[in-house]
Amino acid sequence: MTSPSNGPSSNHADQPDSQRLLQHDSTLTVAQSVSLSIGGDSLLVVGTCSIWLTVPITAKTTHSIGLYNILDADLSPAGLTITYAQAATKGSISVAALEYPISEKEKANAQTWVSRLLDLAYGEAQRYKRLKVLINPFGGKGAASKIYHKHAAPVFAAARCVVDVQQTTHRGHATEIVEQIDIDAYDAIVCCSGDGLPYEVFNGLGKKPNAGEALAKVAVAMVPCGSGNAMAWNLCGTGNVSVAALAIVKGLRTPMDLVSLTQGNTRTLSFLSQSFGVIAESDLGTDNIRWMGAHRFTYGFLVRIMQRTVYPCDLAIKVEIDDKRAIKDHYNTYAHNPAPRRSPEETAGQSKGLPELRYGTVQDDLPKDWEVVPGEEMGNFYAGKMAIVSKDTNFFPASVPNDGLMDIVTINGTLPRTTTLKMMTAIPENEFFDMPDVKIRKAAAYRLVPRQKEGYISVDGESIPFEALQAEVHKGLGTVLSKSGHLYEAEGPRP
């Protein structure tokens, strides 16, 4: 790796050593002609070079590197090496390095400077993370493994992460792997896939005898290699593999709600969403046109709304907030409160297994304080724990990671087609939330019973049996790596 052309290079080895610390250890001068200054949010590299016009003159060159982009800094017998992420093509990043000789007598001062640089570059983020990387070789149109090794692996290596890579071979394999994993051996499990693999990973951790501790101790992250990649968009703010890898390197451990789903005698965990009606049908009911890519969802949606299809069901919700103004106030209060943190003591004190179900299962009597919602003309039922459900689709703008509530959207299936089309175009403009025909509730739990014999129910983009289900939220049960450590990388509801 070489230095960028517009910044200093390592060609000062023939110059006398003269390194010293200035400005309270913020500036390190190397090889007489280059200064490295740590600012509030960047590393400023100022050097000199010779320019020939009619006579030779000396000019200063300046190169700024955001501290967020600093991956590592190391002193070795060869000198000082700083590795960092630099902008590349198409919104991606690549790894670059600066290298300078450091004399033996100046290494103590330089080490102090390096420590300061890394402290500021990582802040509260853990350095040198131990990562279990799971690759779905069928993701990314079969290119997930190649994409990971080309674009993500170099970032993890430059940040000196300890990486253990394994490919999954069949559906449910990630759950099997994670159920047997040593939770003390890894800081995070990185899913190179779409949203299906994180779903399996959370459920694998949930199957462990010490599920509560496992879900609190091992964070889950995503390198986006699928079609939806909602987890990466919400936590990293990107669908780019290399940028997501950087966000994982700098990611902050963030407690996140998970949802328990019961059907019959089974219990599973959901981290993203559950859908019934037009959304589920448009997603799962279009597998026959997967060749269309992401456009198949749009096509399926348009076909169904033109038919004004309804999906009758029995629906009851444990409503906590049902007024849009109050939901916005709830979001703003959460956003302005300190970011949630889980101490090591809290992690160690987690329950052995999954938390008890406060509202029972779908087989129990319906709690009397739940609101029964008319479902004869249901067009769309969508419950979310993350804001963004796919690129440019901020469907749940008021969703936050750790409030113990899910956002439930219900839409009547008999609305005029023009109204439904307006809803579709309103989502990218963040106008969907405020539309009068969009009913939004903050809820702790719900029960949904389809009245039809056949259809689709989607959980985190995966198909589950088309039968009665009950869901309830567990506050902060899971752990993820997020860019902010607080909110999703999505615009909140409009004021």
CSV table of C-alpha atoms in Angstrom, one decimal:
chain,number,residue,atom,x,y,z
A,1,MET,CA,0.0,0.0,0.0
A,2,THR,CA,1.3,3.4,-0.8
A,3,SER,CA,0.5,6.9,0.2
A,4,PRO,CA,-2.0,9.0,-1.7
A,5,SER,CA,-0.5,11.1,-4.5
A,6,ASN,CA,-1.7,14.3,-2.9
A,7,GLY,CA,-0.4,13.5,0.5
A,8,PRO,CA,3.0,12.8,2.0
A,9,SER,CA,4.8,9.6,1.1
A,10,SER,CA,7.5,7.5,2.7
A,11,ASN,CA,10.3,8.8,0.5
A,12,HIS,CA,11.9,10.8,3.3
A,13,ALA,CA,14.1,8.0,4.5
A,14,ASP,CA,17.3,9.8,3.3
A,15,GLN,CA,16.5,12.9,5.4
A,16,PRO,CA,17.7,13.4,8.9
A,17,ASP,CA,15.4,12.2,11.7
A,18,SER,CA,13.8,15.0,13.6
A,19,GLN,CA,10.6,13.9,15.3
A,20,ARG,CA,9.0,15.9,18.2
A,21,LEU,CA,5.7,16.3,19.8
A,22,LEU,CA,4.0,19.7,19.8
A,23,GLN,CA,0.7,21.2,21.0
A,24,HIS,CA,0.1,18.8,23.9
A,25,ASP,CA,1.0,15.7,22.0
A,26,SER,CA,-1.3,16.5,19.1
A,27,THR,CA,1.4,17.1,16.4
A,28,LEU,CA,4.2,14.7,15.4
A,29,THR,CA,6.8,16.0,13.0
A,30,VAL,CA,8.6,13.3,11.0
A,31,ALA,CA,11.6,13.5,8.7
A,32,GLN,CA,11.8,17.3,9.2
A,33,SER,CA,9.3,18.1,6.3
A,34,VAL,CA,6.1,16.4,7.4
A,35,SER,CA,3.8,17.2,10.3
A,36,LEU,CA,1.0,14.9,11.5
A,37,SER,CA,-1.6,16.9,13.5
A,38,ILE,CA,-4.6,15.4,15.2
A,39,GLY,CA,-7.6,17.8,15.0
A,40,GLY,CA,-11.1,17.5,16.4
A,41,ASP,CA,-12.3,15.1,13.7
A,42,SER,CA,-9.4,14.6,11.3
A,43,LEU,CA,-5.7,13.9,11.0
A,44,LEU,CA,-4.0,16.7,9.0
A,45,VAL,CA,-0.9,15.7,7.1
A,46,VAL,CA,1.2,18.7,6.0
A,47,GLY,CA,4.4,18.1,4.0
A,48,THR,CA,6.7,19.9,1.6
A,49,CYS,CA,7.7,19.2,-2.0
A,50,SER,CA,9.8,20.8,-4.7
A,51,ILE,CA,8.1,22.4,-7.6
A,52,TRP,CA,10.1,23.5,-10.7
A,53,LEU,CA,8.9,26.6,-12.5
A,54,THR,CA,11.6,28.9,-13.8
A,55,VAL,CA,13.4,28.3,-10.5
A,56,PRO,CA,12.8,25.6,-7.9
A,57,ILE,CA,10.5,26.5,-5.0
A,58,THR,CA,9.3,24.7,-2.0
A,59,ALA,CA,5.5,24.3,-1.6
A,60,LYS,CA,3.4,22.8,1.1
A,61,THR,CA,0.9,19.9,0.4
A,62,THR,CA,-2.0,19.2,2.8
A,63,HIS,CA,-3.9,16.0,3.1
A,64,SER,CA,-6.8,15.5,5.6
A,65,ILE,CA,-8.0,12.1,6.8
A,66,GLY,CA,-11.1,11.8,8.9
A,67,LEU,CA,-10.5,10.2,12.3
A,68,TYR,CA,-13.4,7.9,11.6
A,69,ASN,CA,-11.4,6.5,8.6
A,70,ILE,CA,-8.3,5.8,10.6
A,71,LEU,CA,-8.0,2.0,10.9
A,72,ASP,CA,-4.8,1.5,12.7
A,73,ALA,CA,-1.4,3.1,13.6
A,74,ASP,CA,1.6,1.0,14.5
A,75,LEU,CA,5.2,1.5,15.4
A,76,SER,CA,7.6,-1.2,14.3
A,77,PRO,CA,11.4,-1.4,13.7
A,78,ALA,CA,10.6,-0.1,10.2
A,79,GLY,CA,8.9,3.0,11.5
A,80,LEU,CA,5.4,4.4,11.8
A,81,THR,CA,2.6,3.0,9.6
A,82,ILE,CA,-0.9,4.5,9.6
A,83,THR,CA,-3.6,2.6,7.7
A,84,TYR,CA,-6.8,4.3,6.8
A,85,ALA,CA,-9.8,4.1,4.5
A,86,GLN,CA,-9.8,6.4,1.5
A,87,ALA,CA,-12.6,7.2,-0.9
A,88,ALA,CA,-12.6,4.9,-4.0
A,89,THR,CA,-15.1,4.6,-6.9
A,90,LYS,CA,-18.9,4.4,-6.7
A,91,GLY,CA,-19.2,5.4,-3.1
A,92,SER,CA,-16.9,2.7,-1.8
A,93,ILE,CA,-13.6,2.9,0.1
A,94,SER,CA,-10.2,1.2,-0.1
A,95,VAL,CA,-7.3,0.7,2.3
A,96,ALA,CA,-4.3,3.0,2.0
A,97,ALA,CA,-1.3,3.6,4.3
A,98,LEU,CA,1.2,6.3,5.3
A,99,GLU,CA,4.7,5.1,6.2
A,100,TYR,CA,7.5,7.1,7.9
A,101,PRO,CA,10.9,6.2,9.5
A,102,ILE,CA,11.1,6.8,13.2
A,103,SER,CA,14.4,6.9,15.1
A,104,GLU,CA,14.9,4.8,18.1
A,105,LYS,CA,15.3,7.8,20.4
A,106,GLU,CA,12.0,9.2,19.3
A,107,LYS,CA,9.9,6.1,19.5
A,108,ALA,CA,8.6,6.8,23.1
A,109,ASN,CA,7.2,10.2,21.9
A,110,ALA,CA,5.8,8.7,18.8
A,111,GLN,CA,4.1,5.9,20.8
A,112,THR,CA,2.4,8.5,22.9
A,113,TRP,CA,1.1,10.2,19.8
A,114,VAL,CA,-0.1,6.9,18.3
A,115,SER,CA,-2.0,6.1,21.4
A,116,ARG,CA,-3.7,9.5,21.3
A,117,LEU,CA,-4.6,9.1,17.6
A,118,LEU,CA,-6.1,5.6,18.2
A,119,ASP,CA,-8.0,6.8,21.3
A,120,LEU,CA,-9.7,9.6,19.3
A,121,ALA,CA,-10.1,7.5,16.1
A,122,TYR,CA,-12.0,4.7,17.9
A,123,GLY,CA,-13.7,6.6,20.8
A,124,GLU,CA,-16.0,4.2,22.5
A,125,ALA,CA,-15.7,1.6,19.8
A,126,GLN,CA,-13.8,-1.6,20.5
A,127,ARG,CA,-10.5,-2.0,18.7
A,128,TYR,CA,-9.3,-5.3,17.1
A,129,LYS,CA,-12.7,-7.0,17.2
A,130,ARG,CA,-12.9,-10.8,17.1
A,131,LEU,CA,-15.3,-11.5,14.3
A,132,LYS,CA,-17.0,-14.7,13.3
A,133,VAL,CA,-17.8,-14.1,9.6
A,134,LEU,CA,-20.6,-16.2,8.1
A,135,ILE,CA,-20.9,-16.1,4.3
A,136,ASN,CA,-24.0,-17.2,2.4
A,137,PRO,CA,-22.4,-18.3,-0.9
A,138,PHE,CA,-25.8,-17.9,-2.6
A,139,GLY,CA,-26.1,-14.3,-1.6
A,140,GLY,CA,-25.3,-11.4,-4.0
A,141,LYS,CA,-26.4,-13.5,-7.0
A,142,GLY,CA,-23.8,-16.1,-5.9
A,143,ALA,CA,-21.0,-13.7,-5.6
A,144,ALA,CA,-21.1,-13.1,-1.8
A,145,SER,CA,-17.8,-14.8,-1.1
A,146,LYS,CA,-15.9,-13.0,-3.8
A,147,ILE,CA,-17.4,-9.7,-2.8
A,148,TYR,CA,-16.5,-10.2,0.9
A,149,HIS,CA,-12.8,-11.2,0.1
A,150,LYS,CA,-12.4,-8.3,-2.3
A,151,HIS,CA,-14.0,-5.5,-0.5
A,152,ALA,CA,-14.6,-6.3,3.2
A,153,ALA,CA,-11.7,-8.6,4.2
A,154,PRO,CA,-9.0,-5.9,3.4
A,155,VAL,CA,-10.7,-3.4,5.8
A,156,PHE,CA,-10.9,-6.0,8.6
A,157,ALA,CA,-7.3,-7.0,8.1
A,158,ALA,CA,-6.1,-3.3,8.1
A,159,ALA,CA,-7.9,-2.7,11.3
A,160,ARG,CA,-6.3,-5.9,12.8
A,161,CYS,CA,-9.5,-7.6,13.5
A,162,VAL,CA,-9.2,-11.3,14.3
A,163,VAL,CA,-11.4,-13.0,11.7
A,164,ASP,CA,-12.8,-16.6,11.5
A,165,VAL,CA,-14.6,-17.1,8.1
A,166,GLN,CA,-17.1,-19.9,7.5
A,167,GLN,CA,-19.6,-20.5,4.6
A,168,THR,CA,-23.1,-21.7,5.1
A,169,THR,CA,-24.2,-24.7,3.0
A,170,HIS,CA,-28.0,-24.8,3.5
A,171,ARG,CA,-30.9,-23.0,4.9
A,172,GLY,CA,-30.8,-22.9,8.7
A,173,HIS,CA,-27.1,-23.7,8.7
A,174,ALA,CA,-26.2,-20.4,10.4
A,175,THR,CA,-28.6,-21.2,13.2
A,176,GLU,CA,-26.9,-24.6,13.7
A,177,ILE,CA,-23.4,-23.0,13.7
A,178,VAL,CA,-24.3,-20.2,16.1
A,179,GLU,CA,-26.2,-22.5,18.5
A,180,GLN,CA,-22.8,-24.3,19.1
A,181,ILE,CA,-20.6,-21.2,19.1
A,182,ASP,CA,-18.4,-20.2,22.0
A,183,ILE,CA,-19.7,-16.8,23.0
A,184,ASP,CA,-16.5,-16.0,24.8
A,185,ALA,CA,-14.5,-16.4,21.6
A,186,TYR,CA,-16.1,-13.7,19.5
A,187,ASP,CA,-17.2,-10.1,19.9
A,188,ALA,CA,-19.5,-10.1,16.9
A,189,ILE,CA,-21.0,-12.3,14.2
A,190,VAL,CA,-20.8,-10.7,10.8
A,191,CYS,CA,-23.3,-11.9,8.2
A,192,CYS,CA,-22.3,-11.6,4.6
A,193,SER,CA,-25.7,-12.0,3.1
A,194,GLY,CA,-29.1,-10.4,3.0
A,195,ASP,CA,-31.4,-10.2,6.0
A,196,GLY,CA,-32.0,-13.9,6.1
A,197,LEU,CA,-28.7,-14.8,7.8
A,198,PRO,CA,-29.0,-12.3,10.7
A,199,TYR,CA,-32.5,-13.8,11.3
A,200,GLU,CA,-30.8,-17.3,11.6
A,201,VAL,CA,-28.0,-15.9,13.8
A,202,PHE,CA,-30.3,-14.3,16.3
A,203,ASN,CA,-32.3,-17.5,16.5
A,204,GLY,CA,-29.1,-19.6,16.9
A,205,LEU,CA,-28.1,-17.4,19.9
A,206,GLY,CA,-31.7,-17.7,21.1
A,207,LYS,CA,-31.5,-21.5,21.2
A,208,LYS,CA,-28.5,-21.6,23.5
A,209,PRO,CA,-29.1,-22.6,27.1
A,210,ASN,CA,-27.6,-19.2,28.1
A,211,ALA,CA,-29.5,-17.4,25.4
A,212,GLY,CA,-29.9,-14.2,27.4
A,213,GLU,CA,-26.2,-13.9,28.0
A,214,ALA,CA,-25.4,-14.9,24.5
A,215,LEU,CA,-27.6,-12.3,22.9
A,216,ALA,CA,-26.2,-9.6,25.2
A,217,LYS,CA,-22.6,-10.5,24.7
A,218,VAL,CA,-22.3,-11.3,21.0
A,219,ALA,CA,-23.2,-8.5,18.6
A,220,VAL,CA,-24.7,-9.2,15.2
A,221,ALA,CA,-23.7,-7.2,12.1
A,222,MET,CA,-24.1,-7.3,8.3
A,223,VAL,CA,-21.9,-7.0,5.3
A,224,PRO,CA,-24.6,-6.4,2.7
A,225,CYS,CA,-24.6,-9.1,0.0
A,226,GLY,CA,-28.3,-9.7,-0.5
A,227,SER,CA,-31.2,-7.9,-2.1
A,228,GLY,CA,-32.8,-6.0,0.8
A,229,ASN,CA,-29.9,-5.5,3.2
A,230,ALA,CA,-32.1,-3.7,5.7
A,231,MET,CA,-29.8,-4.3,8.7
A,232,ALA,CA,-26.8,-2.7,6.9
A,233,TRP,CA,-28.9,0.3,5.8
A,234,ASN,CA,-30.2,0.8,9.4
A,235,LEU,CA,-27.0,0.3,11.3
A,236,CYS,CA,-24.3,1.4,8.9
A,237,GLY,CA,-26.3,3.7,6.6
A,238,THR,CA,-25.0,2.0,3.5
A,239,GLY,CA,-25.6,-0.8,1.0
A,240,ASN,CA,-21.9,-0.8,0.0
A,241,VAL,CA,-19.7,-3.7,1.3
A,242,SER,CA,-16.5,-1.8,2.0
A,243,VAL,CA,-18.3,1.1,3.7
A,244,ALA,CA,-20.2,-1.4,5.8
A,245,ALA,CA,-17.0,-3.1,6.8
A,246,LEU,CA,-15.6,0.2,8.0
A,247,ALA,CA,-18.8,0.8,10.0
A,248,ILE,CA,-18.4,-2.6,11.6
A,249,VAL,CA,-14.8,-1.8,12.5
A,250,LYS,CA,-15.9,1.4,14.1
A,251,GLY,CA,-19.3,0.1,15.2
A,252,LEU,CA,-20.6,0.7,18.7
A,253,ARG,CA,-22.2,-2.0,20.7
A,254,THR,CA,-25.9,-1.1,20.8
A,255,PRO,CA,-28.7,-3.0,22.7
A,256,MET,CA,-31.6,-3.7,20.4
A,257,ASP,CA,-35.1,-5.0,20.9
A,258,LEU,CA,-36.0,-8.4,19.6
A,259,VAL,CA,-39.5,-9.8,19.0
A,260,SER,CA,-40.7,-13.2,20.1
A,261,LEU,CA,-43.1,-14.9,17.6
A,262,THR,CA,-45.2,-17.9,18.6
A,263,GLN,CA,-47.0,-20.2,16.2
A,264,GLY,CA,-48.4,-23.4,17.6
A,265,ASN,CA,-45.7,-24.7,19.9
A,266,THR,CA,-42.8,-22.9,18.2
A,267,ARG,CA,-41.1,-19.7,19.3
A,268,THR,CA,-38.7,-17.8,17.1
A,269,LEU,CA,-37.1,-14.4,17.2
A,270,SER,CA,-37.4,-11.5,14.7
A,271,PHE,CA,-35.2,-8.4,14.5
A,272,LEU,CA,-36.6,-6.6,11.5
A,273,SER,CA,-40.3,-6.9,10.6
A,274,GLN,CA,-43.3,-9.1,10.1
A,275,SER,CA,-45.8,-8.5,7.3
A,276,PHE,CA,-49.2,-9.9,6.2
A,277,GLY,CA,-51.1,-8.7,3.2
A,278,VAL,CA,-49.8,-6.8,0.2
A,279,ILE,CA,-46.2,-6.4,1.4
A,280,ALA,CA,-45.8,-10.1,2.2
A,281,GLU,CA,-47.5,-11.1,-1.0
A,282,SER,CA,-45.4,-8.7,-3.1
A,283,ASP,CA,-42.2,-10.1,-1.5
A,284,LEU,CA,-42.7,-13.8,-1.0
A,285,GLY,CA,-45.3,-14.2,-3.8
A,286,THR,CA,-43.0,-13.1,-6.5
A,287,ASP,CA,-40.2,-15.7,-6.2
A,288,ASN,CA,-41.1,-16.8,-9.8
A,289,ILE,CA,-39.8,-13.5,-11.1
A,290,ARG,CA,-36.6,-13.2,-9.0
A,291,TRP,CA,-34.8,-12.5,-12.3
A,292,MET,CA,-36.3,-9.0,-12.1
A,293,GLY,CA,-34.2,-8.3,-8.9
A,294,ALA,CA,-35.6,-5.6,-6.6
A,295,HIS,CA,-38.0,-4.6,-9.3
A,296,ARG,CA,-40.1,-7.8,-8.7
A,297,PHE,CA,-41.4,-6.3,-5.4
A,298,THR,CA,-42.6,-3.1,-7.2
A,299,TYR,CA,-44.2,-5.2,-9.9
A,300,GLY,CA,-45.9,-7.5,-7.4
A,301,PHE,CA,-47.1,-4.5,-5.4
A,302,LEU,CA,-48.6,-2.8,-8.5
A,303,VAL,CA,-50.4,-5.9,-9.7
A,304,ARG,CA,-52.0,-6.4,-6.3
A,305,ILE,CA,-53.1,-2.9,-5.7
A,306,MET,CA,-54.6,-2.7,-9.1
A,307,GLN,CA,-56.7,-5.7,-8.1
A,308,ARG,CA,-57.5,-3.9,-4.8
A,309,THR,CA,-56.9,-7.2,-3.0
A,310,VAL,CA,-57.9,-7.5,0.7
A,311,TYR,CA,-56.5,-10.0,3.2
A,312,PRO,CA,-59.1,-10.6,5.9
A,313,CYS,CA,-57.8,-11.4,9.4
A,314,ASP,CA,-58.5,-11.2,13.1
A,315,LEU,CA,-56.2,-8.7,14.7
A,316,ALA,CA,-55.7,-7.6,18.3
A,317,ILE,CA,-52.9,-5.2,19.5
A,318,LYS,CA,-51.4,-4.3,22.9
A,319,VAL,CA,-51.3,-0.6,22.0
A,320,GLU,CA,-49.0,1.7,23.9
A,321,ILE,CA,-49.2,4.9,21.7
A,322,ASP,CA,-51.8,5.4,18.9
A,323,ASP,CA,-51.6,9.1,18.2
A,324,LYS,CA,-49.1,10.3,15.5
A,325,ARG,CA,-48.2,13.4,17.4
A,326,ALA,CA,-47.5,11.4,20.5
A,327,ILE,CA,-45.4,8.9,18.5
A,328,LYS,CA,-43.3,11.8,17.2
A,329,ASP,CA,-42.9,13.1,20.7
A,330,HIS,CA,-41.8,9.6,21.8
A,331,TYR,CA,-39.2,9.5,19.0
A,332,ASN,CA,-37.8,13.0,19.8
A,333,THR,CA,-37.6,12.2,23.5
A,334,TYR,CA,-35.7,9.0,22.8
A,335,ALA,CA,-33.4,10.8,20.3
A,336,HIS,CA,-32.5,13.5,22.8
A,337,ASN,CA,-31.9,11.1,25.7
A,338,PRO,CA,-28.4,9.5,26.2
A,339,ALA,CA,-27.6,6.5,24.1
A,340,PRO,CA,-28.4,3.2,25.8
A,341,ARG,CA,-25.4,1.2,27.0
A,342,ARG,CA,-25.2,-2.2,28.5
A,343,SER,CA,-22.5,-2.7,31.2
A,344,PRO,CA,-20.4,-5.9,31.5
A,345,GLU,CA,-22.2,-6.5,34.8
A,346,GLU,CA,-25.6,-6.3,33.1
A,347,THR,CA,-24.4,-8.7,30.4
A,348,ALA,CA,-23.2,-11.2,32.9
A,349,GLY,CA,-26.4,-10.9,34.8
A,350,GLN,CA,-28.7,-11.8,31.9
A,351,SER,CA,-31.1,-14.7,32.3
A,352,LYS,CA,-30.0,-18.1,31.3
A,353,GLY,CA,-32.6,-18.6,28.6
A,354,LEU,CA,-35.0,-16.4,26.6
A,355,PRO,CA,-37.2,-14.1,28.7
A,356,GLU,CA,-40.6,-15.4,29.8
A,357,LEU,CA,-43.5,-14.4,27.5
A,358,ARG,CA,-45.5,-11.7,29.4
A,359,TYR,CA,-48.6,-12.2,27.2
A,360,GLY,CA,-48.4,-16.0,26.8
A,361,THR,CA,-48.6,-17.6,23.3
A,362,VAL,CA,-51.0,-17.6,20.4
A,363,GLN,CA,-52.7,-20.6,22.0
A,364,ASP,CA,-53.6,-18.8,25.2
A,365,ASP,CA,-56.7,-16.7,25.8
A,366,LEU,CA,-56.5,-13.2,24.3
A,367,PRO,CA,-55.6,-10.6,27.0
A,368,LYS,CA,-58.6,-8.5,27.8
A,369,ASP,CA,-56.8,-5.1,27.6
A,370,TRP,CA,-55.7,-5.6,23.9
A,371,GLU,CA,-57.4,-3.5,21.3
A,372,VAL,CA,-59.4,-5.5,18.7
A,373,VAL,CA,-58.8,-4.0,15.3
A,374,PRO,CA,-61.3,-4.7,12.5
A,375,GLY,CA,-59.5,-6.8,9.8
A,376,GLU,CA,-62.2,-7.7,7.3
A,377,GLU,CA,-60.8,-5.2,4.7
A,378,MET,CA,-57.1,-5.5,5.7
A,379,GLY,CA,-54.9,-4.5,2.8
A,380,ASN,CA,-51.5,-4.3,4.6
A,381,PHE,CA,-50.3,-5.2,8.1
A,382,TYR,CA,-46.7,-4.4,8.7
A,383,ALA,CA,-44.9,-4.5,12.1
A,384,GLY,CA,-41.3,-3.2,12.2
A,385,LYS,CA,-38.4,-2.9,14.7
A,386,MET,CA,-36.1,-1.2,12.2
A,387,ALA,CA,-36.8,2.0,10.2
A,388,ILE,CA,-35.5,1.1,6.8
A,389,VAL,CA,-36.9,-2.1,5.2
A,390,SER,CA,-34.9,-1.8,2.0
A,391,LYS,CA,-32.9,0.8,0.1
A,392,ASP,CA,-34.8,4.2,0.0
A,393,THR,CA,-37.7,2.6,1.9
A,394,ASN,CA,-37.9,4.3,5.3
A,395,PHE,CA,-41.2,2.6,6.1
A,396,PHE,CA,-41.0,3.1,9.9
A,397,PRO,CA,-39.3,6.5,10.5
A,398,ALA,CA,-40.3,6.6,14.2
A,399,SER,CA,-38.7,3.3,14.9
A,400,VAL,CA,-35.8,3.3,17.4
A,401,PRO,CA,-33.6,0.4,18.5
A,402,ASN,CA,-34.3,0.1,22.2
A,403,ASP,CA,-37.6,1.3,23.4
A,404,GLY,CA,-39.5,-2.0,24.0
A,405,LEU,CA,-42.0,-1.1,21.3
A,406,MET,CA,-42.7,-2.0,17.6
A,407,ASP,CA,-44.3,0.2,15.0
A,408,ILE,CA,-47.4,-1.3,13.5
A,409,VAL,CA,-48.8,0.1,10.2
A,410,THR,CA,-52.3,-1.0,9.0
A,411,ILE,CA,-53.8,0.1,5.7
A,412,ASN,CA,-57.3,-0.6,4.4
A,413,GLY,CA,-57.3,-2.7,1.2
A,414,THR,CA,-60.3,-0.9,-0.4
A,415,LEU,CA,-58.7,2.5,-0.7
A,416,PRO,CA,-58.7,4.1,-4.2
A,417,ARG,CA,-55.8,2.9,-6.3
A,418,THR,CA,-54.6,6.5,-6.7
A,419,THR,CA,-54.3,6.8,-2.9
A,420,THR,CA,-52.3,3.6,-2.6
A,421,LEU,CA,-50.0,4.7,-5.4
A,422,LYS,CA,-49.4,8.0,-3.6
A,423,MET,CA,-48.4,6.0,-0.5
A,424,MET,CA,-45.8,4.2,-2.5
A,425,THR,CA,-44.2,7.4,-3.8
A,426,ALA,CA,-44.5,9.2,-0.5
A,427,ILE,CA,-42.2,6.8,1.3
A,428,PRO,CA,-38.9,8.0,-0.3
A,429,GLU,CA,-40.0,11.6,0.5
A,430,ASN,CA,-40.7,10.8,4.2
A,431,GLU,CA,-44.3,11.8,3.7
A,432,PHE,CA,-45.8,8.4,4.2
A,433,PHE,CA,-46.1,8.6,8.1
A,434,ASP,CA,-48.4,11.7,7.9
A,435,MET,CA,-50.8,10.4,5.3
A,436,PRO,CA,-54.3,10.2,6.8
A,437,ASP,CA,-55.1,6.7,5.5
A,438,VAL,CA,-51.9,5.3,7.1
A,439,LYS,CA,-52.7,4.1,10.7
A,440,ILE,CA,-49.6,3.8,12.9
A,441,ARG,CA,-49.5,2.4,16.4
A,442,LYS,CA,-46.6,1.9,18.9
A,443,ALA,CA,-47.3,-1.5,20.4
A,444,ALA,CA,-45.8,-4.0,22.8
A,445,ALA,CA,-47.5,-7.1,21.3
A,446,TYR,CA,-50.1,-8.3,18.8
A,447,ARG,CA,-52.0,-11.4,17.6
A,448,LEU,CA,-52.9,-11.9,14.0
A,449,VAL,CA,-55.1,-14.8,12.7
A,450,PRO,CA,-55.5,-15.1,8.9
A,451,ARG,CA,-59.0,-16.0,7.8
A,452,GLN,CA,-58.0,-17.4,4.4
A,453,LYS,CA,-56.5,-20.8,4.0
A,454,GLU,CA,-53.5,-19.9,1.9
A,455,GLY,CA,-51.2,-16.9,1.7
A,456,TYR,CA,-48.0,-15.5,2.9
A,457,ILE,CA,-46.6,-14.2,6.2
A,458,SER,CA,-43.1,-12.7,6.1
A,459,VAL,CA,-40.7,-12.5,9.1
A,460,ASP,CA,-37.5,-10.6,8.4
A,461,GLY,CA,-38.0,-11.4,4.7
A,462,GLU,CA,-38.4,-15.2,5.4
A,463,SER,CA,-41.6,-17.1,4.8
A,464,ILE,CA,-43.3,-18.7,7.9
A,465,PRO,CA,-46.4,-20.9,8.1
A,466,PHE,CA,-49.6,-19.2,7.1
A,467,GLU,CA,-51.3,-19.6,10.4
A,468,ALA,CA,-52.1,-17.6,13.6
A,469,LEU,CA,-49.2,-15.9,15.2
A,470,GLN,CA,-48.5,-13.8,18.3
A,471,ALA,CA,-45.7,-11.4,18.8
A,472,GLU,CA,-44.2,-9.5,21.7
A,473,VAL,CA,-41.2,-7.2,22.1
A,474,HIS,CA,-38.3,-7.8,24.5
A,475,LYS,CA,-36.5,-4.5,25.3
A,476,GLY,CA,-32.8,-4.6,24.6
A,477,LEU,CA,-32.6,-8.4,24.3
A,478,GLY,CA,-30.2,-8.4,21.3
A,479,THR,CA,-27.0,-6.6,20.6
A,480,VAL,CA,-25.8,-5.1,17.3
A,481,LEU,CA,-22.9,-2.9,16.0
A,482,SER,CA,-24.2,0.4,14.9
A,483,LYS,CA,-22.6,3.6,13.5
A,484,SER,CA,-24.3,5.9,16.0
A,485,GLY,CA,-24.8,3.7,19.0
A,486,HIS,CA,-28.2,5.3,19.4
A,487,LEU,CA,-30.5,5.8,16.4
A,488,TYR,CA,-30.9,4.1,13.1
A,489,GLU,CA,-29.3,5.8,10.1
A,490,ALA,CA,-32.6,7.0,8.9
A,491,GLU,CA,-34.5,10.3,8.9
A,492,GLY,CA,-37.0,10.4,11.7
A,493,PRO,CA,-40.7,11.5,11.3
A,494,ARG,CA,-41.3,15.0,10.1
A,495,PRO,CA,-42.0,17.5,12.9
